[in-house]
Amino acid sequence: MMTTIKHHLTDDILMGYSAGTLPEAFDLVVATHVSLCDECRARMDSFDAVGGVVLEDCAETAMSEDSLAATMALIENGDSVAQAPRVASKGSVFPSPLQEYVNGDLDAVKWRGLGGGVKQAVLKTSKDASVRLLRIPAGAKMPDHGHRGTEMTLVLKGAFRDEDDRFARGDVEIADEHLHHTPIAEEGEDCICLAATDAPLKFNAFIPRIAQPFLGI
Ligand code: ZN
Ligand code: ZN
């Protein structure tokens, strides 16, 4: 399927996924986006490759024992946690990383009403962040939500707009406490999104800053 994804993941988030330092809820959004997005998959592959280069450089560069050990730990961790997400299977709404959490496609979701026709289904992940599916009726406003930490919203079906942008299938919006917006689902089709949030924890704490000097980012 040809998609025209305009809103992508940041390098920091892709690197955090590669290093295995993101909460499970964010890993799921990343894996689901990457399975829909050739561009982010290519960038992720390059981060995985850089991990290997860093490992080689460590052997030759004079570096403190601590930073070497920390880098090795990040890289080892990354190998076990970050597996390259598979490409989305044709004809289904949910890419395979998400299907594994839902135990099926859209028709397997156990929705709960939130009022105003909006429905949600919270998916089971580790407690450091949470992730839910949201179903917003065509033309309706998103439920009110603050951005206390970081929120990543990936559109799976339909589209929504806010003050300055449009988000359709595959697009991911990354919001923090500085963003105030009123997303509204487009007319014509219900909007189904996968949304992860880490409040009250701060997402930045999960990004592997120790790797940044080595990666030159
Ligand atoms: Zn992308
Ligand atoms: Zn938001």
mmCIF file of C-alpha atoms and ligand atoms in Angstrom:
data_model
loop_
_atom_site.group_PDB
_atom_site.id
_atom_site.type_symbol
_atom_site.label_atom_id
_atom_site.label_comp_id
_atom_site.label_asym_id
_atom_site.label_seq_id
_atom_site.Cartn_x
_atom_site.Cartn_y
_atom_site.Cartn_z
ATOM 1 C CA MET A 1 0.000 0.000 0.000
ATOM 2 C CA MET A 2 1.274 3.455 -0.870
ATOM 3 C CA THR A 3 1.099 5.826 2.033
ATOM 4 C CA THR A 4 1.959 9.495 2.084
ATOM 5 C CA ILE A 5 3.187 9.903 5.616
ATOM 6 C CA LYS A 6 4.087 13.499 6.461
ATOM 7 C CA HIS A 7 4.643 13.344 10.214
ATOM 8 C CA HIS A 8 7.471 11.109 11.384
ATOM 9 C CA LEU A 9 9.327 9.991 14.494
ATOM 10 C CA THR A 10 12.311 12.035 15.692
ATOM 11 C CA ASP A 11 15.879 10.709 15.656
ATOM 12 C CA ASP A 12 15.901 10.770 19.476
ATOM 13 C CA ILE A 13 12.897 8.477 19.634
ATOM 14 C CA LEU A 14 14.234 6.085 16.983
ATOM 15 C CA MET A 15 17.551 5.946 18.819
ATOM 16 C CA GLY A 16 15.797 5.280 22.120
ATOM 17 C CA TYR A 17 13.921 2.415 20.490
ATOM 18 C CA SER A 18 17.152 0.997 19.021
ATOM 19 C CA ALA A 19 18.843 1.176 22.414
ATOM 20 C CA GLY A 20 15.875 -0.434 24.166
ATOM 21 C CA THR A 21 15.388 2.434 26.620
ATOM 22 C CA LEU A 22 11.814 3.503 25.804
ATOM 23 C CA PRO A 23 8.830 2.410 27.881
ATOM 24 C CA GLU A 24 6.924 -0.495 26.324
ATOM 25 C CA ALA A 25 3.983 1.773 25.433
ATOM 26 C CA PHE A 26 6.226 3.984 23.266
ATOM 27 C CA ASP A 27 7.978 0.963 21.766
ATOM 28 C CA LEU A 28 4.588 -0.198 20.506
ATOM 29 C CA VAL A 29 3.826 3.146 18.812
ATOM 30 C CA VAL A 30 7.334 3.260 17.294
ATOM 31 C CA ALA A 31 7.150 -0.318 16.001
ATOM 32 C CA THR A 32 3.690 0.299 14.556
ATOM 33 C CA HIS A 33 4.738 3.522 12.804
ATOM 34 C CA VAL A 34 7.953 1.988 11.477
ATOM 35 C CA SER A 35 6.049 -0.958 10.035
ATOM 36 C CA LEU A 36 4.049 1.581 7.975
ATOM 37 C CA CYS A 37 6.923 3.931 7.143
ATOM 38 C CA ASP A 38 9.860 3.159 4.841
ATOM 39 C CA GLU A 39 11.611 6.400 5.747
ATOM 40 C CA CYS A 40 11.707 5.765 9.498
ATOM 41 C CA ARG A 41 12.591 2.100 8.936
ATOM 42 C CA ALA A 42 15.651 3.197 6.942
ATOM 43 C CA ARG A 43 16.670 5.671 9.655
ATOM 44 C CA MET A 44 16.234 3.009 12.327
ATOM 45 C CA ASP A 45 18.408 0.589 10.336
ATOM 46 C CA SER A 46 21.128 3.239 10.247
ATOM 47 C CA PHE A 47 20.963 3.640 14.037
ATOM 48 C CA ASP A 48 21.217 -0.113 14.470
ATOM 49 C CA ALA A 49 24.263 -0.068 12.172
ATOM 50 C CA VAL A 50 25.828 2.828 14.119
ATOM 51 C CA GLY A 51 25.451 0.757 17.285
ATOM 52 C CA GLY A 52 27.805 -1.803 15.741
ATOM 53 C CA VAL A 53 30.330 0.865 14.740
ATOM 54 C CA VAL A 54 30.312 2.366 18.244
ATOM 55 C CA LEU A 55 31.134 -1.061 19.610
ATOM 56 C CA GLU A 56 34.207 -1.329 17.363
ATOM 57 C CA ASP A 57 35.368 2.210 18.152
ATOM 58 C CA CYS A 58 35.144 1.545 21.868
ATOM 59 C CA ALA A 59 37.936 -0.996 21.647
ATOM 60 C CA GLU A 60 40.378 1.572 20.258
ATOM 61 C CA THR A 61 39.366 4.868 21.853
ATOM 62 C CA ALA A 62 40.631 5.854 25.274
ATOM 63 C CA MET A 63 37.447 6.053 27.297
ATOM 64 C CA SER A 64 36.589 5.670 30.937
ATOM 65 C CA GLU A 65 35.637 2.170 32.010
ATOM 66 C CA ASP A 66 32.238 3.467 33.118
ATOM 67 C CA SER A 67 31.209 5.018 29.832
ATOM 68 C CA LEU A 68 32.401 1.955 27.941
ATOM 69 C CA ALA A 69 30.370 -0.318 30.176
ATOM 70 C CA ALA A 70 27.339 1.943 29.858
ATOM 71 C CA THR A 71 27.619 1.990 26.083
ATOM 72 C CA MET A 72 27.990 -1.767 25.952
ATOM 73 C CA ALA A 73 24.966 -2.159 28.177
ATOM 74 C CA LEU A 74 22.914 0.088 25.897
ATOM 75 C CA ILE A 75 23.996 -1.847 22.847
ATOM 76 C CA GLU A 76 23.343 -5.238 24.405
ATOM 77 C CA ASN A 77 19.996 -4.039 25.623
ATOM 78 C CA GLY A 78 19.174 -2.761 22.165
ATOM 79 C CA ASP A 79 19.918 -6.111 20.599
ATOM 80 C CA SER A 80 17.474 -7.911 22.813
ATOM 81 C CA VAL A 81 14.661 -5.359 22.889
ATOM 82 C CA ALA A 82 14.652 -3.639 19.550
ATOM 83 C CA GLN A 83 13.738 -6.089 16.864
ATOM 84 C CA ALA A 84 13.135 -4.630 13.433
ATOM 85 C CA PRO A 85 9.357 -4.348 13.115
ATOM 86 C CA ARG A 86 7.921 -6.246 10.229
ATOM 87 C CA VAL A 87 6.239 -4.532 7.328
ATOM 88 C CA ALA A 88 2.482 -4.068 7.695
ATOM 89 C CA SER A 89 0.428 -6.866 6.203
ATOM 90 C CA LYS A 90 -1.881 -5.911 3.369
ATOM 91 C CA GLY A 91 -5.569 -5.332 3.923
ATOM 92 C CA SER A 92 -5.565 -5.039 7.722
ATOM 93 C CA VAL A 93 -6.085 -1.842 9.722
ATOM 94 C CA PHE A 94 -3.579 -2.823 12.396
ATOM 95 C CA PRO A 95 0.059 -3.497 11.474
ATOM 96 C CA SER A 96 1.445 -6.702 12.970
ATOM 97 C CA PRO A 97 3.164 -5.167 16.049
ATOM 98 C CA LEU A 98 -0.235 -3.853 17.145
ATOM 99 C CA GLN A 99 -2.095 -7.016 16.185
ATOM 100 C CA GLU A 100 0.036 -8.897 18.700
ATOM 101 C CA TYR A 101 -1.277 -6.637 21.506
ATOM 102 C CA VAL A 102 -4.902 -6.737 20.399
ATOM 103 C CA ASN A 103 -4.890 -10.412 19.447
ATOM 104 C CA GLY A 104 -6.295 -9.591 16.059
ATOM 105 C CA ASP A 105 -7.368 -6.694 13.897
ATOM 106 C CA LEU A 106 -9.898 -3.893 14.458
ATOM 107 C CA ASP A 107 -12.813 -6.270 15.067
ATOM 108 C CA ALA A 108 -10.978 -7.837 18.059
ATOM 109 C CA VAL A 109 -10.857 -4.570 20.057
ATOM 110 C CA LYS A 110 -12.935 -4.404 23.255
ATOM 111 C CA TRP A 111 -14.040 -0.753 23.199
ATOM 112 C CA ARG A 112 -15.312 1.172 26.211
ATOM 113 C CA GLY A 113 -17.376 4.341 25.796
ATOM 114 C CA LEU A 114 -15.893 7.601 27.074
ATOM 115 C CA GLY A 115 -18.953 9.729 26.282
ATOM 116 C CA GLY A 116 -19.810 11.722 23.178
ATOM 117 C CA GLY A 117 -19.460 8.619 21.035
ATOM 118 C CA VAL A 118 -15.720 8.456 21.740
ATOM 119 C CA LYS A 119 -14.407 5.005 22.647
ATOM 120 C CA GLN A 120 -11.118 3.741 23.990
ATOM 121 C CA ALA A 121 -9.339 0.478 24.691
ATOM 122 C CA VAL A 122 -6.329 0.548 27.018
ATOM 123 C CA LEU A 123 -3.658 -1.973 26.051
ATOM 124 C CA LYS A 124 -1.638 -3.862 28.634
ATOM 125 C CA THR A 125 1.971 -2.672 28.910
ATOM 126 C CA SER A 126 4.548 -1.955 31.607
ATOM 127 C CA LYS A 127 3.480 0.745 34.066
ATOM 128 C CA ASP A 128 6.056 3.436 33.161
ATOM 129 C CA ALA A 129 3.783 4.686 30.372
ATOM 130 C CA SER A 130 0.376 3.804 28.976
ATOM 131 C CA VAL A 131 -1.037 3.225 25.514
ATOM 132 C CA ARG A 132 -4.621 3.133 24.265
ATOM 133 C CA LEU A 133 -6.613 2.872 21.092
ATOM 134 C CA LEU A 134 -9.028 5.762 20.556
ATOM 135 C CA ARG A 135 -12.006 5.796 18.237
ATOM 136 C CA ILE A 136 -13.327 9.311 17.517
ATOM 137 C CA PRO A 137 -16.581 9.638 15.543
ATOM 138 C CA ALA A 138 -16.257 11.493 12.229
ATOM 139 C CA GLY A 139 -16.479 15.225 12.818
ATOM 140 C CA ALA A 140 -16.102 14.973 16.620
ATOM 141 C CA LYS A 141 -13.511 16.591 18.857
ATOM 142 C CA MET A 142 -10.864 14.495 20.581
ATOM 143 C CA PRO A 143 -11.450 14.034 24.301
ATOM 144 C CA ASP A 144 -9.817 16.734 26.368
ATOM 145 C CA HIS A 145 -6.343 15.760 27.346
ATOM 146 C CA GLY A 146 -3.438 17.655 28.764
ATOM 147 C CA HIS A 147 0.142 16.993 27.808
ATOM 148 C CA ARG A 148 1.893 16.605 31.124
ATOM 149 C CA GLY A 149 4.667 14.487 29.725
ATOM 150 C CA THR A 150 5.108 13.313 26.159
ATOM 151 C CA GLU A 151 2.245 11.991 24.093
ATOM 152 C CA MET A 152 2.636 10.160 20.799
ATOM 153 C CA THR A 153 -0.497 9.734 18.685
ATOM 154 C CA LEU A 154 -0.392 7.521 15.591
ATOM 155 C CA VAL A 155 -3.337 7.583 13.157
ATOM 156 C CA LEU A 156 -4.434 4.155 11.937
ATOM 157 C CA LYS A 157 -7.699 4.995 10.156
ATOM 158 C CA GLY A 158 -9.431 8.204 9.119
ATOM 159 C CA ALA A 159 -7.721 11.515 9.887
ATOM 160 C CA PHE A 160 -7.741 14.396 12.321
ATOM 161 C CA ARG A 161 -6.844 18.059 12.076
ATOM 162 C CA ASP A 162 -5.713 20.561 14.612
ATOM 163 C CA GLU A 163 -4.974 24.273 14.324
ATOM 164 C CA ASP A 164 -2.025 23.882 11.983
ATOM 165 C CA ASP A 165 -1.833 20.360 10.601
ATOM 166 C CA ARG A 166 -3.592 17.294 9.247
ATOM 167 C CA PHE A 167 -2.771 13.766 10.413
ATOM 168 C CA ALA A 168 -3.819 10.712 8.395
ATOM 169 C CA ARG A 169 -2.940 6.996 8.439
ATOM 170 C CA GLY A 170 0.671 6.487 9.445
ATOM 171 C CA ASP A 171 1.190 10.056 10.630
ATOM 172 C CA VAL A 172 2.416 10.425 14.192
ATOM 173 C CA GLU A 173 1.986 13.531 16.310
ATOM 174 C CA ILE A 174 4.453 14.088 19.140
ATOM 175 C CA ALA A 175 3.103 16.479 21.753
ATOM 176 C CA ASP A 176 4.552 17.802 24.987
ATOM 177 C CA GLU A 177 3.377 20.204 27.668
ATOM 178 C CA HIS A 178 4.073 23.175 25.400
ATOM 179 C CA LEU A 179 1.538 22.112 22.792
ATOM 180 C CA HIS A 180 -2.057 23.207 23.160
ATOM 181 C CA HIS A 181 -4.362 22.047 20.433
ATOM 182 C CA THR A 182 -7.894 20.944 19.660
ATOM 183 C CA PRO A 183 -7.779 17.927 17.376
ATOM 184 C CA ILE A 184 -10.980 17.209 15.453
ATOM 185 C CA ALA A 185 -11.692 14.019 13.485
ATOM 186 C CA GLU A 186 -12.386 14.664 9.810
ATOM 187 C CA GLU A 187 -15.840 14.181 8.375
ATOM 188 C CA GLY A 188 -16.639 11.017 6.474
ATOM 189 C CA GLU A 189 -14.885 8.365 8.571
ATOM 190 C CA ASP A 190 -14.259 7.592 12.245
ATOM 191 C CA CYS A 191 -10.675 8.308 13.277
ATOM 192 C CA ILE A 192 -8.826 5.485 15.001
ATOM 193 C CA CYS A 193 -5.550 6.332 16.738
ATOM 194 C CA LEU A 194 -2.954 4.636 18.916
ATOM 195 C CA ALA A 195 -1.880 7.052 21.658
ATOM 196 C CA ALA A 196 0.908 6.575 24.214
ATOM 197 C CA THR A 197 1.661 8.897 27.108
ATOM 198 C CA ASP A 198 4.269 8.826 29.841
ATOM 199 C CA ALA A 199 2.768 11.372 32.263
ATOM 200 C CA PRO A 200 3.718 12.002 34.983
ATOM 201 C CA LEU A 201 7.162 10.731 33.952
ATOM 202 C CA LYS A 202 9.175 12.731 31.474
ATOM 203 C CA PHE A 203 9.932 11.027 28.189
ATOM 204 C CA ASN A 204 13.369 12.633 27.992
ATOM 205 C CA ALA A 205 14.516 10.474 30.879
ATOM 206 C CA PHE A 206 14.255 7.427 28.625
ATOM 207 C CA ILE A 207 16.403 8.787 25.822
ATOM 208 C CA PRO A 208 19.940 7.395 25.977
ATOM 209 C CA ARG A 209 21.885 10.618 26.422
ATOM 210 C CA ILE A 210 25.064 8.737 27.170
ATOM 211 C CA ALA A 211 25.180 7.543 23.564
ATOM 212 C CA GLN A 212 24.863 11.018 22.098
ATOM 213 C CA PRO A 213 28.560 12.044 22.234
ATOM 214 C CA PHE A 214 29.504 8.803 20.477
ATOM 215 C CA LEU A 215 26.781 9.100 17.868
ATOM 216 C CA GLY A 216 27.422 12.801 17.270
ATOM 217 C CA ILE A 217 23.770 13.688 17.704
HETATM 218 ZN ZN ZN B 1 8.134 7.773 9.554
HETATM 219 ZN ZN ZN B 2 -2.809 15.967 22.152
#
